[in-house]
């Protein structure tokens, strides 16, 4: 396919790319290759295990409560079948090489737009087929945002003396999780514009955000590798990455946060390649939105700061230090600003909430779902050791006192791990695989276990106008995905897709190192993935938390695919020639 993209304005300073020959920075060389080493080890392990077993959410048709409980099963795969299917896939890829000239003529911009349109179309079909109703955390956010849109802040106010029966002990949900107020703010704006009757406006925006994310990842592949063939492969891989599309029914900050963070990453790479500060400014603004939508996107902030610090040394660009400091201040300041705004508007003092120490306690404990998955231990510790003592017993306590209690439990767990290496290995391997090797990433589950708004046909059939229905009562596409053949094919696709993407991503990391293509731009997304892997290895985990990181695998995986397809394989040809030569030589001597 075509080699390099042409520069439209020849007078403009050519952007630095991974193909540009430049003096190596020793710090960059050491740091980025260490990152690649750790990423290769982590995802090489996941890739190997993906061929051996698959994690699934247990489902029993006779007992829907079992399915809603998120209990993870570890099922052994048919390894020869996985190998055969992967081999057939590779053969098909090599067969496609004969269409090399045709692919070279394809307009890549049209493909980028087509990818976004395809994603949006599929997403809209899905969310309007499912019509999911918010529940649990997403319902708390929905109630708060729709209430705020009508200047009603009841859901943010504590009811300690009047309500002792609810899950949060009479306290507001946001006393435990004030970081969620960032997404409440975003949703409030949406509901003020589009109305408060339904969560569908947020679901539609989720769909648009997935399309925008895929478009940005295709463009990022173009910026990093400057090969039309690599971007072409990335677009094909993204076109069949359906999990984020199905996840759009979830009225939460994951998808919107993913979109803003990926675009922030794209623009930061443009800053590195062009040294134009406007890209860094817009990147920072998008990162602020990303962390407001989903606080876990602080992982991106950490990655951005690391690569900016390397950029300071590499290019002697001290302005990058200012950018890094501004990013930290803007992200932390915006979250504090939103919390302060709702404090003033609701007349409620929000405490710091469940701390990262408490989340670490959750992540190191057993759970009925899977090792390190959600348990109420963090919430309960915060409630008993801080809220109750401060507001009901009038004791002079701080969150640090609750953290001390969590540290006691953490130290006990660490002692258990140190005394039993077999248990430790089993715990963390199951925790990793329950998250990264559950190939659906709960994308179907998040709507299957919820209630749904009845369509006109459903209302007539159920004689329950204006009422919600369960997934078992639904018809059409939703029921086929939840309980029939469409869902079975999707789960099979997810499993095979993730096996291939993981192995190619690990191969891509290796090839970046071998080909000398590692730098702060090419390792930015792998660094984010390493941060996600490390964080959820220790802190609370769920497979749905991993979903928004899966598309980040694609650019590097596409690089590996391209290297495999376009390789000359001279050594392999020599080996094959030598093998073919042996019988011929033997026959001649016999004659």
XYZ file of C-alpha atoms in Angstrom, residues 120-504:
385
model
C -23.072 5.147 15.322
C -25.672 3.277 13.268
C -25.130 0.011 15.141
C -25.136 1.819 18.465
C -28.399 3.628 17.810
C -30.094 0.426 16.683
C -28.947 -1.278 19.877
C -29.886 1.366 22.464
C -33.343 1.916 20.951
C -33.916 -1.846 20.809
C -32.962 -2.271 24.460
C -34.329 0.970 26.017
C -32.439 0.277 29.244
C -33.457 2.004 32.483
C -30.721 3.185 34.901
C -30.220 1.204 38.105
C -27.866 1.179 41.102
C -25.020 3.725 40.702
C -26.251 4.972 37.340
C -29.709 5.574 38.841
C -28.219 7.651 41.650
C -26.441 9.763 39.050
C -29.547 9.961 36.845
C -31.737 11.083 39.770
C -29.190 13.678 40.893
C -28.600 15.062 37.383
C -32.279 15.253 36.403
C -33.063 16.772 39.797
C -30.315 19.369 39.436
C -31.605 20.192 35.956
C -34.861 21.169 37.719
C -33.020 22.866 40.599
C -33.959 20.034 42.954
C -31.020 18.741 45.034
C -32.913 16.334 47.280
C -30.811 13.337 46.227
C -27.652 15.089 47.436
C -28.957 15.808 50.930
C -28.442 13.407 53.830
C -31.435 11.993 55.715
C -29.678 10.567 58.738
C -32.639 10.900 61.139
C -35.417 9.957 58.746
C -34.104 7.046 56.697
C -32.040 4.261 58.223
C -33.207 1.490 55.897
C -31.439 2.270 52.649
C -28.145 0.886 51.392
C -26.186 3.988 52.382
C -27.389 4.172 55.964
C -29.431 7.327 55.445
C -26.563 9.268 53.886
C -26.460 10.602 50.375
C -24.764 8.439 47.756
C -22.467 11.390 47.100
C -21.164 11.418 50.656
C -19.499 8.122 49.715
C -18.628 8.926 46.105
C -18.335 12.726 45.648
C -16.108 12.181 42.577
C -19.294 11.151 40.738
C -20.462 14.756 40.888
C -18.292 15.434 37.852
C -20.452 13.190 35.693
C -23.581 14.544 37.375
C -22.510 17.986 36.133
C -22.056 16.730 32.561
C -25.424 14.930 32.667
C -27.168 17.941 34.161
C -26.153 20.006 31.140
C -27.419 17.264 28.802
C -30.760 16.945 30.612
C -31.272 20.712 30.744
C -30.970 20.727 26.944
C -32.853 17.532 26.042
C -35.258 17.071 28.955
C -35.346 14.943 32.081
C -37.911 12.292 31.203
C -35.463 9.641 30.014
C -31.788 8.686 30.093
C -31.806 8.190 26.311
C -30.038 11.509 25.565
C -26.966 10.272 27.464
C -27.167 6.890 25.727
C -27.281 8.600 22.322
C -24.260 10.711 23.280
C -22.515 7.500 24.356
C -23.058 6.138 20.855
C -21.702 9.302 19.233
C -18.703 9.138 21.550
C -17.850 5.571 20.499
C -17.924 6.669 16.858
C -15.715 9.659 17.680
C -13.322 7.436 19.662
C -12.876 5.004 16.783
C -12.310 7.884 14.365
C -9.647 9.324 16.698
C -7.889 5.956 17.063
C -7.761 5.584 13.268
C -6.267 9.070 12.992
C -3.816 8.282 15.789
C -2.646 5.202 13.904
C -2.042 7.464 10.900
C -0.017 9.942 12.990
C 2.107 7.264 14.634
C 2.944 4.918 11.792
C 2.502 6.932 8.577
C 1.392 3.835 6.687
C -1.935 3.633 4.933
C -1.907 -0.145 5.271
C -1.597 0.033 9.061
C -4.473 2.487 9.405
C -6.514 0.337 7.020
C -6.019 -2.681 9.305
C -6.802 -0.595 12.404
C -10.085 0.525 10.860
C -11.050 -3.077 10.106
C -10.230 -4.143 13.674
C -12.230 -1.285 15.158
C -15.187 -1.992 12.866
C -15.699 -5.366 14.557
C -14.948 -4.212 18.110
C -18.584 -4.343 19.235
C -18.227 -4.364 23.030
C -18.092 -0.556 23.502
C -21.097 -0.198 21.185
C -23.175 -2.593 23.297
C -21.980 -0.824 26.451
C -23.633 2.438 25.356
C -26.802 1.505 27.246
C -24.919 2.131 30.504
C -25.726 5.640 31.746
C -22.338 6.186 33.343
C -19.178 8.137 32.577
C -17.161 5.304 31.007
C -17.856 5.949 27.327
C -17.859 9.749 27.396
C -14.676 9.659 29.473
C -13.045 7.227 27.045
C -13.846 9.470 24.088
C -12.429 12.612 25.701
C -9.312 10.780 26.920
C -8.547 9.225 23.523
C -8.951 12.573 21.759
C -6.738 14.150 24.433
C -4.121 11.480 23.661
C -4.366 12.143 19.918
C -3.824 15.873 20.404
C -0.938 15.341 22.816
C 0.782 13.260 20.135
C 0.153 16.093 17.659
C 1.852 18.420 20.143
C 4.887 16.125 20.333
C 5.084 15.901 16.539
C 4.467 19.566 15.698
C 5.522 21.371 18.904
C 2.485 23.632 18.508
C 1.150 24.476 21.963
C -2.458 24.869 20.921
C -2.707 21.083 20.633
C -1.516 20.686 24.226
C -4.086 23.253 25.402
C -7.017 21.471 23.739
C -5.661 18.118 24.924
C -5.664 19.413 28.501
C -9.259 20.653 28.222
C -10.389 17.259 26.955
C -8.515 15.487 29.740
C -10.383 17.633 32.272
C -13.683 16.470 30.747
C -12.448 12.880 30.734
C -11.684 12.894 34.458
C -14.944 14.671 35.286
C -16.824 11.960 33.410
C -14.826 9.068 34.905
C -12.364 9.639 37.729
C -10.348 6.519 36.798
C -9.103 8.514 33.807
C -6.550 9.909 36.242
C -4.542 7.026 34.751
C -4.299 9.106 31.555
C -3.164 12.114 33.587
C -0.324 10.066 35.093
C 0.697 8.808 31.636
C 0.577 12.326 30.155
C 2.765 13.731 32.920
C 5.343 10.948 32.486
C 5.721 11.476 28.732
C 5.762 15.259 29.137
C 8.610 14.979 31.624
C 10.542 12.855 29.134
C 9.784 15.438 26.446
C 11.402 18.126 28.610
C 14.700 16.238 28.626
C 14.450 15.029 25.041
C 13.696 18.369 23.392
C 14.828 20.780 26.121
C 11.280 22.093 25.969
C 10.749 23.495 29.457
C 7.321 24.631 28.339
C 6.322 20.976 28.673
C 6.918 21.293 32.422
C 4.416 24.152 32.470
C 1.963 22.026 30.468
C 2.359 19.097 32.892
C 1.826 21.343 35.921
C -1.165 23.001 34.251
C -2.700 19.603 33.493
C -2.430 18.498 37.102
C -3.847 21.779 38.397
C -6.681 21.849 35.853
C -7.767 18.246 36.441
C -7.646 18.403 40.235
C -9.029 21.909 40.322
C -11.986 21.174 38.057
C -13.118 18.252 40.183
C -12.842 20.370 43.340
C -14.675 23.234 41.599
C -17.622 21.032 40.604
C -17.882 19.563 44.106
C -17.810 23.077 45.584
C -20.515 24.223 43.168
C -22.903 21.434 44.196
C -22.035 22.046 47.847
C -23.190 25.635 47.476
C -26.272 24.832 45.399
C -27.486 21.958 47.612
C -26.395 23.378 50.954
C -24.666 20.057 51.717
C -21.120 19.501 52.911
C -19.551 16.670 50.921
C -16.840 14.718 52.682
C -13.835 13.231 50.883
C -15.648 9.942 50.303
C -14.368 6.377 50.059
C -10.591 6.708 49.750
C -8.124 4.910 47.501
C -6.856 3.059 50.596
C -10.348 1.617 51.030
C -10.464 0.669 47.348
C -7.111 -1.064 47.816
C -8.639 -3.007 50.707
C -11.459 -4.084 48.382
C -9.026 -5.066 45.637
C -6.952 -7.326 47.888
C -9.894 -9.217 49.349
C -11.945 -12.161 48.178
C -15.346 -11.482 46.663
C -18.348 -13.600 45.782
C -17.912 -12.384 42.210
C -14.185 -12.980 41.623
C -10.972 -12.207 43.529
C -10.600 -8.475 44.071
C -14.016 -7.600 42.649
C -16.549 -5.434 44.467
C -17.457 -6.040 48.099
C -19.061 -3.468 50.443
C -16.021 -3.490 52.735
C -14.803 -0.091 51.534
C -18.209 1.556 51.853
C -18.857 -0.088 55.214
C -15.496 1.006 56.618
C -16.145 4.589 55.550
C -19.643 4.444 57.056
C -18.759 2.839 60.406
C -15.380 4.406 61.021
C -16.110 7.923 59.819
C -19.704 8.942 59.018
C -21.318 7.304 62.048
C -18.621 8.420 64.474
C -18.562 11.995 63.189
C -22.238 12.727 62.582
C -24.044 10.377 64.967
C -21.587 9.911 67.815
C -20.122 13.421 67.537
C -16.566 12.158 67.772
C -13.573 14.086 66.533
C -12.544 11.794 63.673
C -11.195 12.197 60.166
C -11.046 9.980 57.101
C -7.499 9.082 58.179
C -9.028 7.102 61.065
C -11.061 5.062 58.590
C -7.949 4.612 56.454
C -6.095 3.198 59.461
C -8.775 0.536 59.810
C -8.404 -0.298 56.129
C -4.618 -0.508 56.515
C -5.072 -3.055 59.287
C -7.043 -5.286 56.915
C -4.588 -4.667 54.083
C -1.644 -5.690 56.257
C -3.443 -8.894 57.223
C -3.996 -9.679 53.561
C -0.360 -8.937 52.734
C 0.680 -11.308 55.511
C -1.574 -13.996 54.053
C -0.029 -13.459 50.618
C 3.522 -13.645 51.975
C 2.802 -16.878 53.863
C 1.141 -18.727 50.982
C 2.731 -18.194 47.576
C 0.398 -20.666 45.835
C -2.662 -18.822 47.103
C -1.136 -15.468 46.110
C -0.454 -16.658 42.566
C -3.956 -18.107 42.261
C -5.593 -14.947 43.650
C -3.864 -12.487 41.345
C -3.985 -14.688 38.249
C -7.752 -15.105 38.691
C -8.132 -11.397 39.357
C -6.274 -10.523 36.148
C -8.104 -13.062 33.994
C -11.552 -12.334 35.437
C -11.126 -8.764 34.207
C -9.019 -8.909 31.034
C -10.105 -12.338 29.800
C -13.863 -11.880 30.128
C -14.116 -10.978 26.439
C -17.613 -9.438 26.574
C -16.500 -7.096 29.399
C -20.093 -7.143 30.685
C -21.155 -5.096 27.652
C -24.334 -7.153 27.248
C -24.736 -7.849 30.967
C -25.066 -4.147 31.901
C -28.426 -3.913 30.134
C -29.541 -7.529 30.446
C -29.888 -7.318 34.234
C -31.740 -4.003 34.161
C -35.346 -3.029 33.594
C -36.383 -1.716 30.183
C -38.894 0.820 28.950
C -41.671 -0.996 27.125
C -42.160 -0.249 23.436
C -45.642 0.279 22.042
C -45.779 -3.352 20.956
C -44.591 -4.546 24.343
C -47.119 -2.347 26.140
C -49.985 -3.886 24.201
C -48.676 -7.409 24.639
C -48.047 -7.003 28.357
C -50.995 -4.709 29.008
C -48.676 -2.626 31.148
C -48.508 0.804 29.551
C -45.821 3.150 30.864
C -44.271 0.389 32.956
C -40.831 -1.170 32.667
C -40.248 -4.782 31.708
C -37.516 -7.319 32.369
C -35.103 -8.638 29.759
C -36.956 -11.988 29.780
C -40.103 -10.193 28.576
C -38.453 -8.424 25.651
C -38.765 -9.382 22.000
C -36.787 -8.681 18.837
C -33.077 -7.922 18.681
C -32.670 -7.472 22.450
C -34.075 -10.905 23.284
C -32.053 -12.533 20.498
C -28.855 -11.028 21.918
C -29.744 -11.807 25.525
C -31.026 -15.360 25.211
C -30.799 -16.662 21.636
C -28.405 -17.338 18.770
C -27.321 -13.729 18.130
C -25.906 -13.499 21.619
C -24.139 -16.860 21.272
C -22.462 -15.723 18.047
C -21.471 -12.448 19.673
C -19.831 -14.184 22.636
C -17.975 -16.493 20.247
C -16.827 -13.472 18.247
C -15.723 -11.646 21.393
C -13.633 -14.621 22.499
C -11.869 -15.134 19.171
C -11.452 -11.389 18.583
C -9.775 -10.798 21.929
C -7.482 -13.812 21.511
C -6.197 -12.426 18.224
C -5.987 -8.787 19.346
C -4.100 -9.674 22.543
C -1.512 -11.804 20.745
C -1.031 -9.207 18.025
